[in-house]
Amino acid sequence: MARPARAAFVTLVATALCAGLCTSQVNTAGAVPAAAGDAVAQQAPAVLAPATTEGVAPTAAGVAKALAAVLKDPSLGPHHGVYVYDASRNKPLFSVGAGTPYTPASTLKLLTTVSALETLGPDHTFATKVVSGAKGSVVLVGGGDPLLAVRPSAGDGYPTRATLQTLAASTAKALKAQGLTAVSLGYDASLFTGPAINARWEANYVPEGIAAPTSALWVNEGRIAPGMAKRSTAPAQAAAVAFQKLLVQYGIKVAAAPKPAVAPAAAAPIAQVKSPTLGQIVEYINLHSDNDGAETLLRHVGIATGNGGSYVGGVKGVRATLTKLGLDVSKATIYDGSGLTRTNKVPLDVLAGAVRVAVSKDHPELRHLLTGLPVAGFNGSLRERFSTVGTGPGLGLVRAKTGTLTGVHSLAGYARDVSGTLLVFAVASDSVPVPKTLDARAALDRTTSLLAACGC
C-alpha cells in the first residue's frame, strides 16, 4: 500500500478534522462552491493519491521471517514475545513467546476501557449533582465523573469537561428561586466502595502524583491544582471545599465547612452537570494513558455488572465482560484498572483480543477503543516514538496503546499492512534491563513498523 510522507499525512489528518467545521466547504463533486460573482467554481486539489496494495496476504512464515532479526534484539531481555492476529480474515496469524502471561503495564487499560464500553455503552454519561438534604442543607453527590474540573482550563483540550463552576452557578440560581441564600453543605462520595488506594501499588505512587486515591467525587483527578502532579489525600472533601467557595462567589452563604453526608434516596437534583460521553472519555484515557480515569472506569464496570464499586468488584466485572466478548481470561491475573501494579499478568492474545473485538463488525459499540489509540509519532503516548532507524514504515500508520513500567514495555494495537490486511498485535517484554530502556522501546517500534510494511 502506498505510504504518505509525514507532511502529507499531517495534511490528510488536518483535512479530515476540518470537514464540516471550516469556512470553506467542499461539495460532493469535490468542487468548492462558487462565491458570489465567481464565474467558475474552483476544483479542490487531491490531498493524496489513492492507496494501492502490493505484496501478498501475510502468512505465518512471512511474518516470522520479517520479525526474526528484531525479536533477537538483546535489549528485550529473556521474556519477550509478540502475538499477531489477521483481522481481515479473522484468524490468528503468528506468535512467539506468547505462551506465558506478561506484566502488561498500561496496555491493561485496553481491557478496562473495552469492558466499560461494552457494559455501559459509548453514549453513557456520569452526572455530578446537588440535592436537598436535611432542612437548610444541600448535598454534593459524586457520580464518578473521572474528568470533572473546578472550572474550564486552557489546558484541558478534548473532550470538554463538566465543571463545578457550572454546577455552582446552576445551584445558586435554583436556591435563590426558592428564596434561599444560606445553606450548609454535605458531600456524598459513596458510589465507590472499598479502599481508595490499591494495596498492590507501590507505596510512593500517590505521594508522587502517579495516581490519586480513587473517588466517585473529585476534581482535576484529585490534583491539588490543575496541571500539578501532587494529589489530595481526601479528594472528595477537596472537591466539596472548592464547590463551597464557588457557591459563595455566586451569592450563597455556606454555614460551615462541608461534611460527609448521605444523599436522600431518590432525591431529585437541584442542579447537575454531565460528563463527556463514555466514548470520549475512553479516547482520552487511552490516548494519554490516564491512570486515574482507568481506575474510575474499573469501578463503574463493577457497578454495571452487579459486582459493586470496589477494586474487587471492578475486576470481577472486567473478567466477566471480557469472557462475554469471547476472550479467554483463565490465565490472566488482574488487580487494577490502570496497569500500575506489577502483579498483573495477562497473555498477549488477551491484550490483542481487546483490539480484535473492537475492530469486529459485531461490536460497533466498541469503536472508541480504536479511535482513541495513539498514532505512531504523532500524538498521545506515541508522540515522541517511531523516530529511530527502522521505524519509518510505522510512522502515522501504527496505532497502539503503550505500556511502561521500569523494566516493562509493551504495545498493543493495529496496523494495515501494504497488502491491505488489518493486523492486530500485542508485543511486550517485562524483562528489559534498565540501561536498555530506550533500545527496547525502539525494538518494539520496529516490530510494529515491520508489520505495517509487511506484504509477506
CSV table of C-alpha atoms in Angstrom, one decimal:
chain,number,residue,atom,x,y,z
A,1,MET,CA,0.0,0.0,0.0
A,2,ALA,CA,1.4,3.4,-1.0
A,3,ARG,CA,2.5,5.2,2.2
A,4,PRO,CA,2.1,9.0,2.6
A,5,ALA,CA,5.1,11.1,3.7
A,6,ARG,CA,4.8,12.7,7.2
A,7,ALA,CA,3.9,16.1,5.8
A,8,ALA,CA,1.2,14.6,3.5
A,9,PHE,CA,-0.1,12.6,6.4
A,10,VAL,CA,-0.5,15.7,8.5
A,11,THR,CA,-2.3,17.4,5.6
A,12,LEU,CA,-4.7,14.4,5.4
A,13,VAL,CA,-5.4,14.5,9.1
A,14,ALA,CA,-6.0,18.3,9.1
A,15,THR,CA,-8.3,18.0,6.1
A,16,ALA,CA,-10.3,15.2,7.8
A,17,LEU,CA,-10.6,17.3,11.0
A,18,CYS,CA,-11.6,20.3,9.0
A,19,ALA,CA,-14.6,18.6,7.4
A,20,GLY,CA,-17.8,20.3,8.3
A,21,LEU,CA,-16.0,22.8,10.6
A,22,CYS,CA,-14.0,25.1,8.3
A,23,THR,CA,-15.4,28.1,6.5
A,24,SER,CA,-14.8,26.6,3.0
A,25,GLN,CA,-17.0,23.7,2.3
A,26,VAL,CA,-16.4,21.1,-0.4
A,27,ASN,CA,-19.4,19.8,-2.3
A,28,THR,CA,-20.0,16.1,-3.1
A,29,ALA,CA,-18.4,16.5,-6.5
A,30,GLY,CA,-15.2,17.7,-5.0
A,31,ALA,CA,-15.6,21.4,-6.0
A,32,VAL,CA,-15.6,24.4,-3.7
A,33,PRO,CA,-19.0,26.2,-4.0
A,34,ALA,CA,-18.6,29.4,-6.0
A,35,ALA,CA,-18.7,32.7,-4.1
A,36,ALA,CA,-21.0,35.5,-5.3
A,37,GLY,CA,-19.6,36.9,-8.6
A,38,ASP,CA,-17.3,34.0,-9.3
A,39,ALA,CA,-17.7,32.8,-12.9
A,40,VAL,CA,-16.5,29.2,-12.3
A,41,ALA,CA,-16.3,27.0,-9.2
A,42,GLN,CA,-12.7,26.1,-8.3
A,43,GLN,CA,-11.7,22.4,-8.2
A,44,ALA,CA,-10.2,21.3,-4.9
A,45,PRO,CA,-6.9,19.5,-5.4
A,46,ALA,CA,-6.5,15.9,-4.3
A,47,VAL,CA,-4.9,15.5,-0.9
A,48,LEU,CA,-3.3,12.1,-1.5
A,49,ALA,CA,-3.2,9.7,-4.4
A,50,PRO,CA,-5.5,6.7,-3.9
A,51,ALA,CA,-3.8,3.9,-1.8
A,52,THR,CA,-2.6,0.9,-3.7
A,53,THR,CA,-1.9,-2.6,-2.4
A,54,GLU,CA,1.2,-4.7,-3.1
A,55,GLY,CA,2.7,-7.9,-2.0
A,56,VAL,CA,0.7,-10.9,-0.7
A,57,ALA,CA,-1.6,-11.5,2.2
A,58,PRO,CA,0.6,-12.2,5.2
A,59,THR,CA,1.5,-15.7,6.3
A,60,ALA,CA,2.9,-17.1,9.5
A,61,ALA,CA,6.2,-17.9,7.7
A,62,GLY,CA,6.3,-14.5,6.1
A,63,VAL,CA,5.8,-12.6,9.4
A,64,ALA,CA,8.2,-14.9,11.2
A,65,LYS,CA,10.9,-14.0,8.6
A,66,ALA,CA,10.1,-10.3,8.7
A,67,LEU,CA,10.4,-10.2,12.5
A,68,ALA,CA,13.2,-12.7,13.0
A,69,ALA,CA,16.0,-10.2,13.5
A,70,VAL,CA,14.2,-7.7,15.7
A,71,LEU,CA,12.9,-10.4,18.0
A,72,LYS,CA,16.6,-11.4,18.7
A,73,ASP,CA,17.4,-7.9,19.9
A,74,PRO,CA,19.1,-8.4,23.3
A,75,SER,CA,17.6,-5.2,24.7
A,76,LEU,CA,14.3,-7.0,25.0
A,77,GLY,CA,15.6,-9.3,27.7
A,78,PRO,CA,14.8,-13.0,28.1
A,79,HIS,CA,11.0,-12.8,28.5
A,80,HIS,CA,9.5,-11.1,25.4
A,81,GLY,CA,7.0,-12.0,22.7
A,82,VAL,CA,4.6,-11.0,20.0
A,83,TYR,CA,1.1,-12.1,19.0
A,84,VAL,CA,-0.4,-11.1,15.6
A,85,TYR,CA,-4.0,-11.6,14.5
A,86,ASP,CA,-5.2,-11.3,10.9
A,87,ALA,CA,-8.4,-9.3,11.5
A,88,SER,CA,-9.2,-9.2,7.7
A,89,ARG,CA,-9.5,-13.0,7.7
A,90,ASN,CA,-10.5,-13.5,11.4
A,91,LYS,CA,-7.7,-15.8,12.3
A,92,PRO,CA,-4.5,-15.9,14.5
A,93,LEU,CA,-1.5,-15.4,12.3
A,94,PHE,CA,1.7,-15.6,14.2
A,95,SER,CA,3.0,-15.7,17.8
A,96,VAL,CA,6.3,-16.2,19.5
A,97,GLY,CA,7.0,-16.1,23.3
A,98,ALA,CA,3.2,-15.8,23.9
A,99,GLY,CA,2.9,-19.0,25.9
A,100,THR,CA,3.2,-17.3,29.3
A,101,PRO,CA,1.5,-14.1,30.6
A,102,TYR,CA,3.2,-10.7,30.8
A,103,THR,CA,3.1,-7.8,33.1
A,104,PRO,CA,1.1,-5.6,30.8
A,105,ALA,CA,1.7,-2.1,32.4
A,106,SER,CA,-0.7,0.4,30.8
A,107,THR,CA,-1.8,-1.9,28.0
A,108,LEU,CA,-4.1,-3.3,30.7
A,109,LYS,CA,-6.2,-0.1,30.1
A,110,LEU,CA,-7.4,-1.7,26.9
A,111,LEU,CA,-9.2,-4.4,29.0
A,112,THR,CA,-10.7,-1.8,31.3
A,113,THR,CA,-11.9,0.6,28.6
A,114,VAL,CA,-13.3,-2.1,26.3
A,115,SER,CA,-15.2,-3.5,29.3
A,116,ALA,CA,-16.6,-0.1,30.1
A,117,LEU,CA,-17.8,0.5,26.6
A,118,GLU,CA,-19.4,-3.0,26.5
A,119,THR,CA,-21.2,-2.7,29.8
A,120,LEU,CA,-22.3,1.0,29.7
A,121,GLY,CA,-22.3,1.9,26.1
A,122,PRO,CA,-20.4,4.7,24.3
A,123,ASP,CA,-23.1,7.3,24.9
A,124,HIS,CA,-23.3,6.9,28.7
A,125,THR,CA,-22.5,9.9,30.8
A,126,PHE,CA,-21.8,10.4,34.5
A,127,ALA,CA,-23.7,13.1,36.5
A,128,THR,CA,-22.4,15.2,39.4
A,129,LYS,CA,-25.4,16.6,41.1
A,130,VAL,CA,-26.6,18.7,44.1
A,131,VAL,CA,-29.7,17.5,46.0
A,132,SER,CA,-31.6,18.8,49.0
A,133,GLY,CA,-30.6,17.3,52.3
A,134,ALA,CA,-31.8,18.0,55.8
A,135,LYS,CA,-33.6,21.3,56.4
A,136,GLY,CA,-31.4,24.1,55.1
A,137,SER,CA,-28.7,21.9,53.6
A,138,VAL,CA,-27.7,20.6,50.2
A,139,VAL,CA,-25.5,17.6,49.3
A,140,LEU,CA,-23.0,17.5,46.5
A,141,VAL,CA,-23.2,13.9,45.1
A,142,GLY,CA,-20.3,12.4,43.1
A,143,GLY,CA,-21.3,10.3,40.1
A,144,GLY,CA,-17.8,9.0,39.3
A,145,ASP,CA,-17.0,11.6,36.6
A,146,PRO,CA,-13.3,11.0,36.0
A,147,LEU,CA,-12.7,14.3,34.2
A,148,LEU,CA,-14.7,16.7,36.4
A,149,ALA,CA,-12.9,20.0,36.8
A,150,VAL,CA,-13.3,23.0,39.1
A,151,ARG,CA,-13.6,25.4,36.2
A,152,PRO,CA,-12.6,25.4,32.5
A,153,SER,CA,-8.9,25.3,31.9
A,154,ALA,CA,-7.0,26.2,28.7
A,155,GLY,CA,-5.0,23.0,29.1
A,156,ASP,CA,-8.0,20.7,29.2
A,157,GLY,CA,-8.4,20.2,25.5
A,158,TYR,CA,-10.7,17.4,24.2
A,159,PRO,CA,-13.2,16.4,25.5
A,160,THR,CA,-15.0,19.4,27.1
A,161,ARG,CA,-15.2,18.7,30.8
A,162,ALA,CA,-18.1,19.3,33.2
A,163,THR,CA,-17.2,21.8,35.9
A,164,LEU,CA,-18.1,22.7,39.4
A,165,GLN,CA,-18.3,26.3,38.3
A,166,THR,CA,-21.2,25.5,36.1
A,167,LEU,CA,-22.8,23.3,38.8
A,168,ALA,CA,-22.4,26.1,41.4
A,169,ALA,CA,-24.0,28.7,39.1
A,170,SER,CA,-27.0,26.5,38.4
A,171,THR,CA,-27.3,25.6,42.1
A,172,ALA,CA,-27.2,29.2,43.3
A,173,LYS,CA,-29.8,30.2,40.7
A,174,ALA,CA,-32.1,27.3,41.8
A,175,LEU,CA,-31.7,28.1,45.6
A,176,LYS,CA,-32.4,31.8,45.1
A,177,ALA,CA,-35.5,30.9,43.2
A,178,GLN,CA,-36.6,29.0,46.3
A,179,GLY,CA,-35.8,32.1,48.5
A,180,LEU,CA,-32.6,30.5,49.9
A,181,THR,CA,-29.4,32.4,50.2
A,182,ALA,CA,-27.7,30.5,53.0
A,183,VAL,CA,-27.2,26.7,53.3
A,184,SER,CA,-25.0,24.1,54.9
A,185,LEU,CA,-23.1,21.7,52.6
A,186,GLY,CA,-22.5,18.0,52.7
A,187,TYR,CA,-20.8,15.7,50.2
A,188,ASP,CA,-21.6,12.1,49.2
A,189,ALA,CA,-18.9,10.0,47.5
A,190,SER,CA,-20.5,6.7,48.4
A,191,LEU,CA,-20.9,5.4,44.8
A,192,PHE,CA,-17.5,3.8,45.0
A,193,THR,CA,-16.7,1.4,47.9
A,194,GLY,CA,-13.7,-0.3,49.4
A,195,PRO,CA,-10.1,1.0,49.7
A,196,ALA,CA,-9.4,4.2,47.7
A,197,ILE,CA,-5.8,3.1,47.1
A,198,ASN,CA,-4.9,-0.2,45.6
A,199,ALA,CA,-2.9,-2.3,48.1
A,200,ARG,CA,-0.8,-3.7,45.3
A,201,TRP,CA,0.5,-0.3,44.1
A,202,GLU,CA,4.0,0.9,45.1
A,203,ALA,CA,3.8,2.9,48.3
A,204,ASN,CA,5.1,6.1,46.5
A,205,TYR,CA,2.6,6.2,43.7
A,206,VAL,CA,0.1,8.5,45.4
A,207,PRO,CA,2.5,10.9,47.2
A,208,GLU,CA,4.5,11.3,44.0
A,209,GLY,CA,1.4,12.0,41.9
A,210,ILE,CA,1.4,8.9,39.7
A,211,ALA,CA,-2.1,8.2,40.9
A,212,ALA,CA,-4.7,9.6,43.2
A,213,PRO,CA,-6.9,7.9,45.8
A,214,THR,CA,-9.9,6.8,43.6
A,215,SER,CA,-13.1,8.6,44.4
A,216,ALA,CA,-16.6,9.0,43.0
A,217,LEU,CA,-16.2,12.7,43.7
A,218,TRP,CA,-13.1,14.6,42.8
A,219,VAL,CA,-11.9,17.5,40.6
A,220,ASN,CA,-8.9,17.6,38.3
A,221,GLU,CA,-8.4,13.9,39.1
A,222,GLY,CA,-7.6,14.6,42.7
A,223,ARG,CA,-4.9,17.1,41.9
A,224,ILE,CA,-4.2,19.9,44.4
A,225,ALA,CA,-4.3,22.3,41.4
A,226,PRO,CA,-4.8,21.8,37.6
A,227,GLY,CA,-1.6,20.6,35.9
A,228,MET,CA,0.1,19.7,39.2
A,229,ALA,CA,1.2,16.1,39.9
A,230,LYS,CA,0.6,16.3,43.7
A,231,ARG,CA,-2.7,14.8,44.8
A,232,SER,CA,-5.1,15.4,47.7
A,233,THR,CA,-5.3,12.6,50.2
A,234,ALA,CA,-9.0,13.4,50.6
A,235,PRO,CA,-10.2,14.3,47.0
A,236,ALA,CA,-13.9,14.2,47.8
A,237,GLN,CA,-13.5,16.7,50.6
A,238,ALA,CA,-11.3,18.9,48.4
A,239,ALA,CA,-14.0,18.9,45.7
A,240,ALA,CA,-16.6,19.9,48.3
A,241,VAL,CA,-14.4,22.8,49.6
A,242,ALA,CA,-13.9,24.0,46.0
A,243,PHE,CA,-17.7,23.9,45.5
A,244,GLN,CA,-18.3,25.8,48.7
A,245,LYS,CA,-16.1,28.6,47.5
A,246,LEU,CA,-17.9,28.8,44.2
A,247,LEU,CA,-21.3,28.9,45.9
A,248,VAL,CA,-20.1,31.9,47.9
A,249,GLN,CA,-19.0,33.6,44.7
A,250,TYR,CA,-22.5,33.1,43.4
A,251,GLY,CA,-24.1,34.7,46.4
A,252,ILE,CA,-24.9,31.7,48.6
A,253,LYS,CA,-23.6,31.7,52.1
A,254,VAL,CA,-22.4,28.3,53.4
A,255,ALA,CA,-22.6,28.0,57.1
A,256,ALA,CA,-19.6,25.8,57.9
A,257,ALA,CA,-17.0,23.5,56.4
A,258,PRO,CA,-18.5,20.8,54.2
A,259,LYS,CA,-19.0,17.4,55.9
A,260,PRO,CA,-19.6,13.9,54.6
A,261,ALA,CA,-23.3,13.1,54.2
A,262,VAL,CA,-25.6,10.6,52.7
A,263,ALA,CA,-27.9,12.0,50.0
A,264,PRO,CA,-31.5,11.1,50.5
A,265,ALA,CA,-32.6,8.1,48.3
A,266,ALA,CA,-34.2,9.1,45.0
A,267,ALA,CA,-33.8,12.8,45.8
A,268,ALA,CA,-34.4,14.9,42.7
A,269,PRO,CA,-31.4,17.1,41.7
A,270,ILE,CA,-31.5,20.8,42.3
A,271,ALA,CA,-28.8,21.1,39.6
A,272,GLN,CA,-26.4,18.7,37.8
A,273,VAL,CA,-23.7,18.6,35.2
A,274,LYS,CA,-22.9,15.7,33.0
A,275,SER,CA,-19.6,14.3,31.9
A,276,PRO,CA,-18.5,13.9,28.3
A,277,THR,CA,-19.7,10.6,26.8
A,278,LEU,CA,-18.0,7.4,27.8
A,279,GLY,CA,-16.7,7.0,24.3
A,280,GLN,CA,-14.9,10.4,24.5
A,281,ILE,CA,-13.6,9.5,28.0
A,282,VAL,CA,-12.2,6.2,26.7
A,283,GLU,CA,-10.5,8.0,23.9
A,284,TYR,CA,-8.9,10.4,26.4
A,285,ILE,CA,-7.8,7.7,28.7
A,286,ASN,CA,-6.1,5.6,26.1
A,287,LEU,CA,-4.6,8.5,24.2
A,288,HIS,CA,-3.0,9.9,27.4
A,289,SER,CA,-2.6,6.7,29.4
A,290,ASP,CA,-4.7,8.2,32.2
A,291,ASN,CA,-4.3,6.0,35.3
A,292,ASP,CA,-6.9,7.8,37.3
A,293,GLY,CA,-9.5,7.7,34.6
A,294,ALA,CA,-9.0,4.0,34.1
A,295,GLU,CA,-9.4,3.3,37.8
A,296,THR,CA,-12.8,5.2,37.9
A,297,LEU,CA,-14.0,3.2,34.9
A,298,LEU,CA,-13.0,-0.1,36.6
A,299,ARG,CA,-15.3,0.9,39.5
A,300,HIS,CA,-18.1,1.7,37.0
A,301,VAL,CA,-17.7,-1.7,35.4
A,302,GLY,CA,-18.1,-3.3,38.8
A,303,ILE,CA,-21.3,-1.4,39.4
A,304,ALA,CA,-22.7,-2.1,36.0
A,305,THR,CA,-22.1,-5.8,36.3
A,306,GLY,CA,-23.7,-6.1,39.7
A,307,ASN,CA,-20.3,-6.6,41.5
A,308,GLY,CA,-20.1,-3.3,43.3
A,309,GLY,CA,-17.9,-0.2,43.0
A,310,SER,CA,-14.7,-1.5,44.6
A,311,TYR,CA,-11.5,-2.7,43.1
A,312,VAL,CA,-12.5,-6.3,43.7
A,313,GLY,CA,-15.9,-5.7,42.2
A,314,GLY,CA,-14.4,-3.9,39.2
A,315,VAL,CA,-12.0,-6.7,38.4
A,316,LYS,CA,-14.8,-9.3,38.6
A,317,GLY,CA,-16.8,-7.2,36.2
A,318,VAL,CA,-13.9,-6.8,33.8
A,319,ARG,CA,-13.2,-10.6,33.8
A,320,ALA,CA,-16.9,-11.4,33.2
A,321,THR,CA,-17.2,-8.8,30.4
A,322,LEU,CA,-14.1,-10.0,28.6
A,323,THR,CA,-15.4,-13.6,28.8
A,324,LYS,CA,-18.7,-12.4,27.4
A,325,LEU,CA,-16.8,-10.8,24.5
A,326,GLY,CA,-15.1,-14.2,23.8
A,327,LEU,CA,-11.7,-13.6,25.4
A,328,ASP,CA,-10.2,-16.4,27.4
A,329,VAL,CA,-9.0,-14.8,30.7
A,330,SER,CA,-8.4,-18.0,32.5
A,331,LYS,CA,-4.6,-17.4,32.5
A,332,ALA,CA,-4.9,-13.7,33.3
A,333,THR,CA,-4.3,-12.2,36.7
A,334,ILE,CA,-5.8,-8.7,37.1
A,335,TYR,CA,-5.7,-6.5,40.2
A,336,ASP,CA,-6.4,-2.9,39.0
A,337,GLY,CA,-7.7,-1.0,36.0
A,338,SER,CA,-4.7,1.1,35.0
A,339,GLY,CA,-1.9,-1.5,34.9
A,340,LEU,CA,0.1,0.2,37.7
A,341,THR,CA,0.7,-2.9,39.7
A,342,ARG,CA,3.4,-5.4,38.5
A,343,THR,CA,1.4,-8.3,39.9
A,344,ASN,CA,-1.0,-8.1,36.9
A,345,LYS,CA,-0.2,-10.9,34.4
A,346,VAL,CA,-2.0,-11.0,31.0
A,347,PRO,CA,-1.4,-13.2,27.9
A,348,LEU,CA,-0.6,-11.3,24.8
A,349,ASP,CA,-3.6,-12.8,22.9
A,350,VAL,CA,-5.9,-11.2,25.6
A,351,LEU,CA,-4.3,-7.8,25.2
A,352,ALA,CA,-4.6,-8.1,21.4
A,353,GLY,CA,-8.1,-9.5,21.9
A,354,ALA,CA,-9.5,-6.3,23.3
A,355,VAL,CA,-8.5,-4.6,20.0
A,356,ARG,CA,-9.7,-7.6,17.9
A,357,VAL,CA,-13.2,-7.4,19.3
A,358,ALA,CA,-13.3,-3.6,18.8
A,359,VAL,CA,-12.5,-4.0,15.1
A,360,SER,CA,-15.1,-6.7,14.7
A,361,LYS,CA,-18.2,-5.8,12.7
A,362,ASP,CA,-20.2,-7.5,15.5
A,363,HIS,CA,-19.2,-4.8,18.0
A,364,PRO,CA,-19.7,-1.2,16.7
A,365,GLU,CA,-20.2,-0.1,20.3
A,366,LEU,CA,-16.5,-0.6,20.9
A,367,ARG,CA,-15.1,1.6,18.1
A,368,HIS,CA,-14.0,4.4,20.5
A,369,LEU,CA,-11.3,2.0,21.7
A,370,LEU,CA,-9.8,2.2,18.2
A,371,THR,CA,-10.2,5.9,17.6
A,372,GLY,CA,-8.5,6.8,20.9
A,373,LEU,CA,-5.3,4.8,20.3
A,374,PRO,CA,-2.2,7.0,19.9
A,375,VAL,CA,-0.9,7.4,16.4
A,376,ALA,CA,2.8,6.4,16.0
A,377,GLY,CA,4.9,9.5,16.0
A,378,PHE,CA,2.1,12.0,16.2
A,379,ASN,CA,0.1,12.1,19.4
A,380,GLY,CA,-0.6,10.8,22.9
A,381,SER,CA,1.9,8.5,24.4
A,382,LEU,CA,3.4,7.7,21.0
A,383,ARG,CA,4.1,11.3,20.1
A,384,GLU,CA,7.9,11.0,20.8
A,385,ARG,CA,8.2,7.5,19.4
A,386,PHE,CA,8.9,6.0,16.0
A,387,SER,CA,11.8,8.3,15.3
A,388,THR,CA,14.7,5.7,15.3
A,389,VAL,CA,16.1,3.7,12.4
A,390,GLY,CA,13.7,1.2,11.0
A,391,THR,CA,10.5,2.7,12.4
A,392,GLY,CA,9.7,4.9,9.4
A,393,PRO,CA,7.2,2.4,7.8
A,394,GLY,CA,5.1,2.6,11.0
A,395,LEU,CA,5.1,6.4,11.3
A,396,GLY,CA,1.5,7.6,11.3
A,397,LEU,CA,0.2,4.1,10.4
A,398,VAL,CA,0.6,2.1,13.6
A,399,ARG,CA,-2.0,2.9,16.3
A,400,ALA,CA,-1.3,1.4,19.7
A,401,LYS,CA,-1.7,1.6,23.4
A,402,THR,CA,1.6,1.9,25.2
A,403,GLY,CA,2.6,0.1,28.4
A,404,THR,CA,5.6,1.3,30.6
A,405,LEU,CA,6.9,0.4,34.0
A,406,THR,CA,10.6,0.1,35.0
A,407,GLY,CA,11.8,-3.0,33.0
A,408,VAL,CA,8.4,-3.4,31.3
A,409,HIS,CA,7.5,-2.2,27.9
A,410,SER,CA,4.5,-3.2,25.6
A,411,LEU,CA,2.4,-2.1,22.7
A,412,ALA,CA,-1.0,-3.4,21.7
A,413,GLY,CA,-3.0,-2.1,18.7
A,414,TYR,CA,-3.3,-2.4,15.0
A,415,ALA,CA,-1.9,-1.5,11.6
A,416,ARG,CA,-2.9,-2.2,8.0
A,417,ASP,CA,0.0,-3.7,6.0
A,418,VAL,CA,0.9,-3.0,2.4
A,419,SER,CA,-1.3,-5.8,1.2
A,420,GLY,CA,-4.3,-4.2,2.8
A,421,THR,CA,-4.6,-6.7,5.6
A,422,LEU,CA,-5.6,-5.3,9.0
A,423,LEU,CA,-3.2,-6.7,11.6
A,424,VAL,CA,-4.0,-6.6,15.3
A,425,PHE,CA,-1.0,-7.2,17.6
A,426,ALA,CA,0.4,-7.2,21.1
A,427,VAL,CA,4.2,-7.1,21.7
A,428,ALA,CA,5.8,-6.9,25.1
A,429,SER,CA,8.8,-7.5,27.3
A,430,ASP,CA,8.8,-7.5,31.1
A,431,SER,CA,12.5,-8.3,31.5
A,432,VAL,CA,14.2,-5.2,29.9
A,433,PRO,CA,17.5,-4.3,31.5
A,434,VAL,CA,17.1,-0.7,32.8
A,435,PRO,CA,20.1,0.6,30.9
A,436,LYS,CA,18.4,-0.7,27.7
A,437,THR,CA,15.1,1.0,28.1
A,438,LEU,CA,15.3,3.2,25.0
A,439,ASP,CA,16.7,0.4,22.9
A,440,ALA,CA,13.8,-1.9,24.0
A,441,ARG,CA,11.2,0.8,23.1
A,442,ALA,CA,12.8,1.2,19.7
A,443,ALA,CA,12.8,-2.5,19.2
A,444,LEU,CA,9.0,-2.7,19.9
A,445,ASP,CA,8.5,0.3,17.5
A,446,ARG,CA,10.5,-1.6,14.8
A,447,THR,CA,8.4,-4.7,15.4
A,448,THR,CA,5.2,-3.0,14.7
A,449,SER,CA,6.7,-1.0,11.8
A,450,LEU,CA,7.7,-4.2,10.2
A,451,LEU,CA,4.1,-5.4,10.4
A,452,ALA,CA,2.9,-2.2,8.7
A,453,ALA,CA,5.5,-2.7,6.0
A,454,CYS,CA,4.7,-6.4,5.6
A,455,GLY,CA,3.5,-7.7,2.2
A,456,CYS,CA,4.6,-11.2,3.3
